[in-house]
mmCIF file with all atom_site columns, C-alpha atoms in Angstrom:
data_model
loop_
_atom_site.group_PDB
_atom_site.id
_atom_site.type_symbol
_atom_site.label_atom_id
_atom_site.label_alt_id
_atom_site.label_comp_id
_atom_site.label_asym_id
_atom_site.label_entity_id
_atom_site.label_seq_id
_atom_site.pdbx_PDB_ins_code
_atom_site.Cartn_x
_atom_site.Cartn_y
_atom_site.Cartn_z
_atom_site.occupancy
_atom_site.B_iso_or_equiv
_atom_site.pdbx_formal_charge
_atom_site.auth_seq_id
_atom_site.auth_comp_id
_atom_site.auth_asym_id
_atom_site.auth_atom_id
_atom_site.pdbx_PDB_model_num
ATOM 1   C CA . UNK E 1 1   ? 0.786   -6.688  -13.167 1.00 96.00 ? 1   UNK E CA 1
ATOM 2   C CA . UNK E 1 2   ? -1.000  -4.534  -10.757 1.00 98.00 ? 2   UNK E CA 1
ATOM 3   C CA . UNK E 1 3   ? -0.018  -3.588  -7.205  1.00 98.00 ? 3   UNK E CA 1
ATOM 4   C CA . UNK E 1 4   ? -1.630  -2.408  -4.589  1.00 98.00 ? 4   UNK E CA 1
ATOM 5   C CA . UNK E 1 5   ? -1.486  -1.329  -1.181  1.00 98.00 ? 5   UNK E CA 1
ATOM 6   C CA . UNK E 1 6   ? -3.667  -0.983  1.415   1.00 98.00 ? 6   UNK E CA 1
ATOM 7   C CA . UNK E 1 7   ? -3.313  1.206   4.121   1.00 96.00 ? 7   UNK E CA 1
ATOM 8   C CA . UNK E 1 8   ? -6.109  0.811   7.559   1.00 94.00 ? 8   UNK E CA 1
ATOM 9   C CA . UNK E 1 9   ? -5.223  0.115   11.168  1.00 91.00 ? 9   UNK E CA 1
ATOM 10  C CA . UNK E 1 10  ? -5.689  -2.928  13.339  1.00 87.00 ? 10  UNK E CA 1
ATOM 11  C CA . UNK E 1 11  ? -9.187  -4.209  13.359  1.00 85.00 ? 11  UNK E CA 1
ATOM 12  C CA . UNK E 1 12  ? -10.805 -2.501  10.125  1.00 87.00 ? 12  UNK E CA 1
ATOM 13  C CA . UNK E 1 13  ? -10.096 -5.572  8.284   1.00 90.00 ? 13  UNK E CA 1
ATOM 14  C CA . UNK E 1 14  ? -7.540  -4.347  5.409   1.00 93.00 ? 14  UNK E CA 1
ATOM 15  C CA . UNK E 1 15  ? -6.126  -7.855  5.542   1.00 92.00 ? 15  UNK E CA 1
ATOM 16  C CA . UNK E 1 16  ? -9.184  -9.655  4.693   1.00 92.00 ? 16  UNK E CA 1
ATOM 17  C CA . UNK E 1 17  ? -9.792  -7.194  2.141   1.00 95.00 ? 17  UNK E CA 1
ATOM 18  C CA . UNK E 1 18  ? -6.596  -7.856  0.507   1.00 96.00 ? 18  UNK E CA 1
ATOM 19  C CA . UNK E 1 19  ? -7.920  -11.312 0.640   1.00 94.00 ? 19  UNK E CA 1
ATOM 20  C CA . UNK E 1 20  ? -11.114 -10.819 -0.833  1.00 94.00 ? 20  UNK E CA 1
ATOM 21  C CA . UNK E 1 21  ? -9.871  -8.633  -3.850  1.00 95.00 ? 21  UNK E CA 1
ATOM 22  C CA . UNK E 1 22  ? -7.247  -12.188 -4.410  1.00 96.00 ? 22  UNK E CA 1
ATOM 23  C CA . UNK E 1 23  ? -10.507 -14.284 -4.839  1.00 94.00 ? 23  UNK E CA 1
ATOM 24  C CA . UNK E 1 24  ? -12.146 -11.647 -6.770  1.00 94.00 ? 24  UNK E CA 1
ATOM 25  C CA . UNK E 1 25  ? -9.274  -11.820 -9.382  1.00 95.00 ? 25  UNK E CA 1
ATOM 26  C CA . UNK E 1 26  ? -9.023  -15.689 -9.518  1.00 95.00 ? 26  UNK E CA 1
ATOM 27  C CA . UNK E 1 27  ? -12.669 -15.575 -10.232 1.00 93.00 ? 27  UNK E CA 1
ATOM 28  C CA . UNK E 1 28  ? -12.084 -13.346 -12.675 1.00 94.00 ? 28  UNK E CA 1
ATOM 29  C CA . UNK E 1 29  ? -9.945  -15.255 -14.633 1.00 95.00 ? 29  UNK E CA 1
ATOM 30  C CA . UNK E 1 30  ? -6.560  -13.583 -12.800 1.00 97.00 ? 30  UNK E CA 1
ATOM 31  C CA . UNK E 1 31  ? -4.160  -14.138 -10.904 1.00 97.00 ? 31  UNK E CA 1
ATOM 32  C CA . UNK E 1 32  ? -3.260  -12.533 -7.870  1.00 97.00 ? 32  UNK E CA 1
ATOM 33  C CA . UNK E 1 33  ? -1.542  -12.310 -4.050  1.00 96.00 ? 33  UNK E CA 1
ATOM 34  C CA . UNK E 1 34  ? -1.520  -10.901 -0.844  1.00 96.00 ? 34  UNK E CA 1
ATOM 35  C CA . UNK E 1 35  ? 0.753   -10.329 1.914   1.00 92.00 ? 35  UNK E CA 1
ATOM 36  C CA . UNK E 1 36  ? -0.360  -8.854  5.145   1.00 88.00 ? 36  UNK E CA 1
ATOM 37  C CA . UNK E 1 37  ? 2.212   -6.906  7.127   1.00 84.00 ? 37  UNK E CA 1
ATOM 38  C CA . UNK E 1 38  ? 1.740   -5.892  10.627  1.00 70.00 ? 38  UNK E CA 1
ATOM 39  C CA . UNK E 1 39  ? 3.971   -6.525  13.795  1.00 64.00 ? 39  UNK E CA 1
ATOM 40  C CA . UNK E 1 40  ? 2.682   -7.056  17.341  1.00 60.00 ? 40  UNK E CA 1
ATOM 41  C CA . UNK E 1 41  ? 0.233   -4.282  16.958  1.00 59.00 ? 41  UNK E CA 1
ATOM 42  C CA . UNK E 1 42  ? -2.739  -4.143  18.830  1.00 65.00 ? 42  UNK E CA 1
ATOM 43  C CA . UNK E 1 43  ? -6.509  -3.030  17.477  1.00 71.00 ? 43  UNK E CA 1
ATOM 44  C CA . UNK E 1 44  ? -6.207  0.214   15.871  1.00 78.00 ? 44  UNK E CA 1
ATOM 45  C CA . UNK E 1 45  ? -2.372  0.689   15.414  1.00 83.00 ? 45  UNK E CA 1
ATOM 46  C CA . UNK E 1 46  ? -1.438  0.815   11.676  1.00 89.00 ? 46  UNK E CA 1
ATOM 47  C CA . UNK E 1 47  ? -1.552  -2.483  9.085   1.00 91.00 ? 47  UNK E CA 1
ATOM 48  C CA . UNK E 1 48  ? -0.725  -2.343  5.616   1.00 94.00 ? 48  UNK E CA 1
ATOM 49  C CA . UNK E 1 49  ? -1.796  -5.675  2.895   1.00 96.00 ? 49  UNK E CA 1
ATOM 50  C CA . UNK E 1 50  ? -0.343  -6.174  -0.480  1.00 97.00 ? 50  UNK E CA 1
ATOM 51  C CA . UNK E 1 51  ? -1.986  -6.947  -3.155  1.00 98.00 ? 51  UNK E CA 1
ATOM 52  C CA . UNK E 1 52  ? -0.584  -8.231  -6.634  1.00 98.00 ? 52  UNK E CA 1
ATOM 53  C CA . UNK E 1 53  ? -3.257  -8.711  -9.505  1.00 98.00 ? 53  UNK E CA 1
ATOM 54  C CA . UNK E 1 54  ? -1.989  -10.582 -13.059 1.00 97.00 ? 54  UNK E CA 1
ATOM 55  C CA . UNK E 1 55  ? -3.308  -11.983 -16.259 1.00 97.00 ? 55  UNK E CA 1
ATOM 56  C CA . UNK E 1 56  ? -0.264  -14.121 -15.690 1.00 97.00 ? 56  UNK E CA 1
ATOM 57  C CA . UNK E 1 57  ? 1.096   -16.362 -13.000 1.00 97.00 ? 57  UNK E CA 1
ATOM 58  C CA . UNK E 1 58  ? 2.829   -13.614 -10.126 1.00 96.00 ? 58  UNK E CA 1
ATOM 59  C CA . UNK E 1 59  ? 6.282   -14.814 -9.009  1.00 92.00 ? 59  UNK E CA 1
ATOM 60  C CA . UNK E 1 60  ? 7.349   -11.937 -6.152  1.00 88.00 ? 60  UNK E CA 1
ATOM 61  C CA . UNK E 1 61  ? 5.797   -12.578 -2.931  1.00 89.00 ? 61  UNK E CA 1
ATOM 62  C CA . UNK E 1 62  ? 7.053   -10.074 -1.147  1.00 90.00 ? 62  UNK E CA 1
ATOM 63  C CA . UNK E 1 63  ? 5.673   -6.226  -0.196  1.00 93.00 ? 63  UNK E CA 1
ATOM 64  C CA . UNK E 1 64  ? 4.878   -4.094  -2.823  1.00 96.00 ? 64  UNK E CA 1
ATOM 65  C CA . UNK E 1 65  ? 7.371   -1.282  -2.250  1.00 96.00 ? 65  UNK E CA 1
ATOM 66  C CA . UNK E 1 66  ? 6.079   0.712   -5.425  1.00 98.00 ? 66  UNK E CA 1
ATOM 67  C CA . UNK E 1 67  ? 2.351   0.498   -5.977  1.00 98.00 ? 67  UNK E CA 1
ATOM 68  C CA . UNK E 1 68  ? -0.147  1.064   -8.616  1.00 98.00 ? 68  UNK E CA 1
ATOM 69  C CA . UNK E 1 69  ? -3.005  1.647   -6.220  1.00 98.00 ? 69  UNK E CA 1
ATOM 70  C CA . UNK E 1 70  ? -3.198  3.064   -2.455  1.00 98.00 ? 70  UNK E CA 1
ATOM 71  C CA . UNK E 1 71  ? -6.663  2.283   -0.979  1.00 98.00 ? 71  UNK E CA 1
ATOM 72  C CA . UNK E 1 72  ? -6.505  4.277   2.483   1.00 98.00 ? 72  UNK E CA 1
ATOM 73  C CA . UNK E 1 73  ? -9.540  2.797   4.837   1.00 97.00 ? 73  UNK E CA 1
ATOM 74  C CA . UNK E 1 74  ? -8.927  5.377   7.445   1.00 94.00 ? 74  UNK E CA 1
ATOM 75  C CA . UNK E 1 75  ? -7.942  8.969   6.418   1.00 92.00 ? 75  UNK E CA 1
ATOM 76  C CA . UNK E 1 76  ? -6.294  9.455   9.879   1.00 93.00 ? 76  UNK E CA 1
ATOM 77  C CA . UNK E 1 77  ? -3.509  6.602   9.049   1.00 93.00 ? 77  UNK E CA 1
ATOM 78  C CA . UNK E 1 78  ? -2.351  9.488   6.466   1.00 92.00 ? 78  UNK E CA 1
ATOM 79  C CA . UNK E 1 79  ? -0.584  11.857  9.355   1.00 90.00 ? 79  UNK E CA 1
ATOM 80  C CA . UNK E 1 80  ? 1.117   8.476   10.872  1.00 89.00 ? 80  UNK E CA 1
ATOM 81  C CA . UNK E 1 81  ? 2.124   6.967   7.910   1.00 91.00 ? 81  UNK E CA 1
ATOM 82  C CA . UNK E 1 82  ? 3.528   8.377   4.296   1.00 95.00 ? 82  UNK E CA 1
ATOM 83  C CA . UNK E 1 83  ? 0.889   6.350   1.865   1.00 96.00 ? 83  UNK E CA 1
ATOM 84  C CA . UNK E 1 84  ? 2.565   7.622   -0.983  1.00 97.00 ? 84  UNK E CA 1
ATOM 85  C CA . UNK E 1 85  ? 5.773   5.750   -0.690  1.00 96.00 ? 85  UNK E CA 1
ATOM 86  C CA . UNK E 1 86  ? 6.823   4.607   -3.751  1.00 97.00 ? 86  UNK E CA 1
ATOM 87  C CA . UNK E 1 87  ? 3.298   5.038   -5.404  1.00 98.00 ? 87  UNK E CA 1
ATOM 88  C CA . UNK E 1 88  ? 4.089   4.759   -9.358  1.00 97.00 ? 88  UNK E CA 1
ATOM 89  C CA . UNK E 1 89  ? 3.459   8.350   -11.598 1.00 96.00 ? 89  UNK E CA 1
ATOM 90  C CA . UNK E 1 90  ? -0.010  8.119   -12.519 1.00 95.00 ? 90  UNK E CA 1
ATOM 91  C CA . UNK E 1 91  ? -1.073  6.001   -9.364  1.00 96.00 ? 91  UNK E CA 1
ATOM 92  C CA . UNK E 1 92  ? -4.377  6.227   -7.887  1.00 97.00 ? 92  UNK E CA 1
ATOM 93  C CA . UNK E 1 93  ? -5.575  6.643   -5.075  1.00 97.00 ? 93  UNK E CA 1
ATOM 94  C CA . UNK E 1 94  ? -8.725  5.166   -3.300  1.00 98.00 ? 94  UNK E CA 1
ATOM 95  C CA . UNK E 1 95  ? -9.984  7.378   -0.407  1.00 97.00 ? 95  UNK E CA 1
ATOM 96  C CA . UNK E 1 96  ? -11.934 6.814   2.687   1.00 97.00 ? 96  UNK E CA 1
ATOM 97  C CA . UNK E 1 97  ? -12.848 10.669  3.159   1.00 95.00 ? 97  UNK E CA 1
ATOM 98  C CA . UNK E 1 98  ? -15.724 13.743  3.932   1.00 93.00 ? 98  UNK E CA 1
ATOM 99  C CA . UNK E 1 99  ? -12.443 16.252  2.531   1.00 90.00 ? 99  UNK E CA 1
ATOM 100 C CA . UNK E 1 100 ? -12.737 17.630  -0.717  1.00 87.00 ? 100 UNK E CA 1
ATOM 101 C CA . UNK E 1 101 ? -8.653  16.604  -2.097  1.00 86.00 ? 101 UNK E CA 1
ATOM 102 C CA . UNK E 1 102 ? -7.923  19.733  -3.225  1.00 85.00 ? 102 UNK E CA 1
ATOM 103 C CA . UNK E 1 103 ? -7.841  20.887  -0.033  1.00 86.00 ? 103 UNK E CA 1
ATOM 104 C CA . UNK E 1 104 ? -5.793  17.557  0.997   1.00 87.00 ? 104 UNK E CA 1
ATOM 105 C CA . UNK E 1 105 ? -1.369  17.392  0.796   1.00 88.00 ? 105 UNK E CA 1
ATOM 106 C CA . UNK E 1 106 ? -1.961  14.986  -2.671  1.00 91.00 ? 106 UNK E CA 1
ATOM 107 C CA . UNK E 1 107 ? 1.295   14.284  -4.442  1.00 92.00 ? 107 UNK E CA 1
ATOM 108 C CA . UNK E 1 108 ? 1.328   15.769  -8.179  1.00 90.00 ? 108 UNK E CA 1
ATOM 109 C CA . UNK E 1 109 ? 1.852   12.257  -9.663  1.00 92.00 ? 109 UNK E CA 1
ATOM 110 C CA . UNK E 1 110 ? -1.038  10.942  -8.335  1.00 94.00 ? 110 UNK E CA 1
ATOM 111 C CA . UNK E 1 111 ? -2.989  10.590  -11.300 1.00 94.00 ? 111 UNK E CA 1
ATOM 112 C CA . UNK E 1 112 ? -6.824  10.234  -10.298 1.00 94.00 ? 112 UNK E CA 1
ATOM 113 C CA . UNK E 1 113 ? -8.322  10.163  -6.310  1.00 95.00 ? 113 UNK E CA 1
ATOM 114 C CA . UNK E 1 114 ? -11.719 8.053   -5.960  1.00 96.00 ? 114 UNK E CA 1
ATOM 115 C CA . UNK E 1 115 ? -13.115 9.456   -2.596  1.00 96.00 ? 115 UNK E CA 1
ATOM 116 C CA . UNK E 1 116 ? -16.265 7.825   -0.377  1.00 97.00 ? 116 UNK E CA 1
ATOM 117 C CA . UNK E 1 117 ? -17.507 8.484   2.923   1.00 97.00 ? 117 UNK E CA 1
ATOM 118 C CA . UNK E 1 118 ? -17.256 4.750   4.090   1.00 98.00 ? 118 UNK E CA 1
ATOM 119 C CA . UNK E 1 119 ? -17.202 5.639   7.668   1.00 97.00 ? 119 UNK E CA 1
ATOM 120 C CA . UNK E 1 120 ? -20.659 6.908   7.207   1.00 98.00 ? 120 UNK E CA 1
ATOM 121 C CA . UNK E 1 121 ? -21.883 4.050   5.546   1.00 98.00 ? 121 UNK E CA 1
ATOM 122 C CA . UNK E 1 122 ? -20.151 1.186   7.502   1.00 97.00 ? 122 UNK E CA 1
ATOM 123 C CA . UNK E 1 123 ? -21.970 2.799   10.267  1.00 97.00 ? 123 UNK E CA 1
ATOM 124 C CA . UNK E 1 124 ? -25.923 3.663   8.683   1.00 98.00 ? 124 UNK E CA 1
ATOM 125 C CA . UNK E 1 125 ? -25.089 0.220   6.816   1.00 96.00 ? 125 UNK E CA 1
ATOM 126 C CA . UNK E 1 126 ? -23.398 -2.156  9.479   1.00 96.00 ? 126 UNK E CA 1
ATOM 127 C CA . UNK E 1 127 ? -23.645 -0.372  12.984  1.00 96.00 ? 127 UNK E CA 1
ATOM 128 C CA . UNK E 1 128 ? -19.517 0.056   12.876  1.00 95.00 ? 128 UNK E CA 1
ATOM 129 C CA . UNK E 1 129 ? -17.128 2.031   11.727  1.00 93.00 ? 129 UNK E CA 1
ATOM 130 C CA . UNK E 1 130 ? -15.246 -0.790  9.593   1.00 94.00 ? 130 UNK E CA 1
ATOM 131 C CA . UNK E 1 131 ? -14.566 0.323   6.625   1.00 96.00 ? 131 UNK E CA 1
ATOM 132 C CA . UNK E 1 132 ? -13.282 -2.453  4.525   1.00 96.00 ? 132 UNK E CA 1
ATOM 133 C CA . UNK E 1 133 ? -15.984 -4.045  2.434   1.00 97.00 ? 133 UNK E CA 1
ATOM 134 C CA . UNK E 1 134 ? -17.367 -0.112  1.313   1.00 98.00 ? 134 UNK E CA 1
ATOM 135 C CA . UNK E 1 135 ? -13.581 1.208   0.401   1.00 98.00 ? 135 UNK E CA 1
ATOM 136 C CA . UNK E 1 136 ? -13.343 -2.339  -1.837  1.00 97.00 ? 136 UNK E CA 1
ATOM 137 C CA . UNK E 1 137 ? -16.686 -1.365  -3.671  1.00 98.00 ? 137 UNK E CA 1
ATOM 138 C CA . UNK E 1 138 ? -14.897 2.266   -4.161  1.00 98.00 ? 138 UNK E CA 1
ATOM 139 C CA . UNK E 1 139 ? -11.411 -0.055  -4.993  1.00 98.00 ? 139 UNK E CA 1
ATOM 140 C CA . UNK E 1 140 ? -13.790 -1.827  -7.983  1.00 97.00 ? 140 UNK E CA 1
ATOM 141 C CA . UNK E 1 141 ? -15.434 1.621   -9.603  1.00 96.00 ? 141 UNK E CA 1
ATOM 142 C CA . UNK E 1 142 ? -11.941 3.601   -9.434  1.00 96.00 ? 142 UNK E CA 1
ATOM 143 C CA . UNK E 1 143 ? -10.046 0.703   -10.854 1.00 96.00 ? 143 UNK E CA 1
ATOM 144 C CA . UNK E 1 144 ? -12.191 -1.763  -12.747 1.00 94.00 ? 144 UNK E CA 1
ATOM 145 C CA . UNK E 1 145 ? -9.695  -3.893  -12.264 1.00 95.00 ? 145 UNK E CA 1
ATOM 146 C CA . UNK E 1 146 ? -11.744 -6.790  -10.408 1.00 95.00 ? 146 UNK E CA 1
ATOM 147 C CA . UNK E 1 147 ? -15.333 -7.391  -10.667 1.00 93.00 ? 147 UNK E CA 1
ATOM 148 C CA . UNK E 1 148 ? -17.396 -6.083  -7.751  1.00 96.00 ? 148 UNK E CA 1
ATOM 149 C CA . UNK E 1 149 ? -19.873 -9.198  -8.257  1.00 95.00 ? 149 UNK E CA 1
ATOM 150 C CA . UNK E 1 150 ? -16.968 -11.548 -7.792  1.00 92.00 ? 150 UNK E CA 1
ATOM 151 C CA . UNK E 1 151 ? -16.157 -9.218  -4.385  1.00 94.00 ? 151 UNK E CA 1
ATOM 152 C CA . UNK E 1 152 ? -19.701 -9.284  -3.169  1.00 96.00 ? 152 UNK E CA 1
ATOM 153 C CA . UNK E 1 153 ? -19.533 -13.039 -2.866  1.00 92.00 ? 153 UNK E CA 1
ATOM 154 C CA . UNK E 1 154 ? -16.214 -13.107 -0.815  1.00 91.00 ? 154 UNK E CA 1
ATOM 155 C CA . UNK E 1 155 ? -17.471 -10.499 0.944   1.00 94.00 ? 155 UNK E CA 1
ATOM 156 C CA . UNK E 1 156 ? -21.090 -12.097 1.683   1.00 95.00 ? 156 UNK E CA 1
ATOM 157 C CA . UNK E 1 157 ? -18.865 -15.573 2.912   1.00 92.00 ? 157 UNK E CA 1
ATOM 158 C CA . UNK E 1 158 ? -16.726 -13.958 4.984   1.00 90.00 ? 158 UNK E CA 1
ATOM 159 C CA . UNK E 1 159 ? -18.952 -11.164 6.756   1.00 92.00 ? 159 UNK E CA 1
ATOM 160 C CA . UNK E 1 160 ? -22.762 -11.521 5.493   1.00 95.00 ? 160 UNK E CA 1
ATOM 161 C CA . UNK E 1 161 ? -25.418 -10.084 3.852   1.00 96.00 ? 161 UNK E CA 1
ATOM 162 C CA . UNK E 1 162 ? -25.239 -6.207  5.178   1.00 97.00 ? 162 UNK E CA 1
ATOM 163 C CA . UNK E 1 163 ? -21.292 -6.027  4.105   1.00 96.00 ? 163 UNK E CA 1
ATOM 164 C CA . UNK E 1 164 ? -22.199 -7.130  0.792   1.00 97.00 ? 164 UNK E CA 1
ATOM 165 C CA . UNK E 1 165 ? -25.223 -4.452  0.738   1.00 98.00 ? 165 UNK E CA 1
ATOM 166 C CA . UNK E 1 166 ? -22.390 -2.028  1.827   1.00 98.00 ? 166 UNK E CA 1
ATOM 167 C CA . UNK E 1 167 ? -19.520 -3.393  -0.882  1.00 98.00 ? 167 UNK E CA 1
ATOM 168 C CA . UNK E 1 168 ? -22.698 -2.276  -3.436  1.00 98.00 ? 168 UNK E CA 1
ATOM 169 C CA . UNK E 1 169 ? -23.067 1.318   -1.749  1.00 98.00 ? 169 UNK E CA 1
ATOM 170 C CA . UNK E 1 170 ? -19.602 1.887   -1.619  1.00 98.00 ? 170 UNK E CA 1
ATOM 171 C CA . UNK E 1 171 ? -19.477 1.089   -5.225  1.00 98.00 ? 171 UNK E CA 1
ATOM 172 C CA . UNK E 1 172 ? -22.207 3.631   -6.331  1.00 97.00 ? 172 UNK E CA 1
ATOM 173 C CA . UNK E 1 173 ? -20.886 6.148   -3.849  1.00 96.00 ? 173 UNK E CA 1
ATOM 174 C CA . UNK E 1 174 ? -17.298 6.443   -5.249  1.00 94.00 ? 174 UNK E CA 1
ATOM 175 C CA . UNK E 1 175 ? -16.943 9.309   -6.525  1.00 86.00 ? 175 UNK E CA 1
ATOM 176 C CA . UNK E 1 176 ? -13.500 10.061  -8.991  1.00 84.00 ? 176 UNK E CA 1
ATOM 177 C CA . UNK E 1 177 ? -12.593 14.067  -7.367  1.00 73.00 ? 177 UNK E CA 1
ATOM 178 C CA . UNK E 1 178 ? -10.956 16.504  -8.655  1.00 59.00 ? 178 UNK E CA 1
ATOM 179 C CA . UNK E 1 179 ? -7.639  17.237  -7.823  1.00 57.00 ? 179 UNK E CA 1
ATOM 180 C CA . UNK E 1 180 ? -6.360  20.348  -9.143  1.00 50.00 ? 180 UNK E CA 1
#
């Protein structure tokens, strides 16, 4: 089983994602869960969704407290928040960033860092700085662990044609960095 944890703030749609990576892994053959957690947070205060993928049925549904993944939508969530709670030796991380990491505070058992500008291309692509559907085409390259085609359609239902256009460009844009 894989977990993951996403890490955005109110309004950048981490929850759906979570959502849409779920679907992605059913259609895939997979199973998998997610379980929002915010509080009585307004737009733009922080959110984190879990996300549990499995080639067999998953019984915890509760946070993921140690993840395999950390897909950060918006690098300024990482001086409110520690991301790297818990995150497993050999985790990866999934970036929303213009920083090279080396220059970045990256814990040493962080195994590989997939970086993308998405706030760039949420905004050429969609006209806002929502970051979601670009940082799950950067979650698909750095993990292969769902099939971006299986994404895009989730994505296309819930948000249209230009977020799937953007899943795709986030996808090609990833970029794996180095670290050391």
């Amino acid at each position: 089983m894989k977990e993951i944890r996403i890490h955005g703030r109110g309004g950048m749609g981490a929850v759906k994602a979570a959502e849409a990576l779920v679907y992605a892994a059913v259609m895939d053959g997979k199973y998998g869960n997610s379980i929002p957690f915010f509080g009585f947070e307004r737009q733009g205060a922080p959110v984190t969704a879990f996300v549990r993928i499995s080639e067999a049925p998953i019984r915890p549904k509760n946070r993921v407290y140690h993840p395999d993944v950390i897909i950060v939508l918006d690098p300024t969530i990482m001086n409110a928040v520690n991301v790297f709670e818990g995150v497993k030796e050999g985790g990866i991380l999934v970036l929303n960033t213009t920083h090279d990491p080396k220059d970045m505070d990256i814990p040493g058992h962080i195994a590989s860092v997939t970086v993308v500008d998405a706030t760039k291309i949420a905004l050429d692509m969609i006209g806002r700085p929502i970051t979601n559907t670009v940082m799950l085409g950067a979650f698909c390259r750095a993990t292969g662990l769902v099939s971006v085609d299986e994404v895009a359609r989730k994505v296309e239902e819930l948000w249209g044609a230009k977020n799937k256009e953007a899943l795709y460009k986030g996808y090609e844009s990833a970029a794996p960095a180095a670290m050391r």
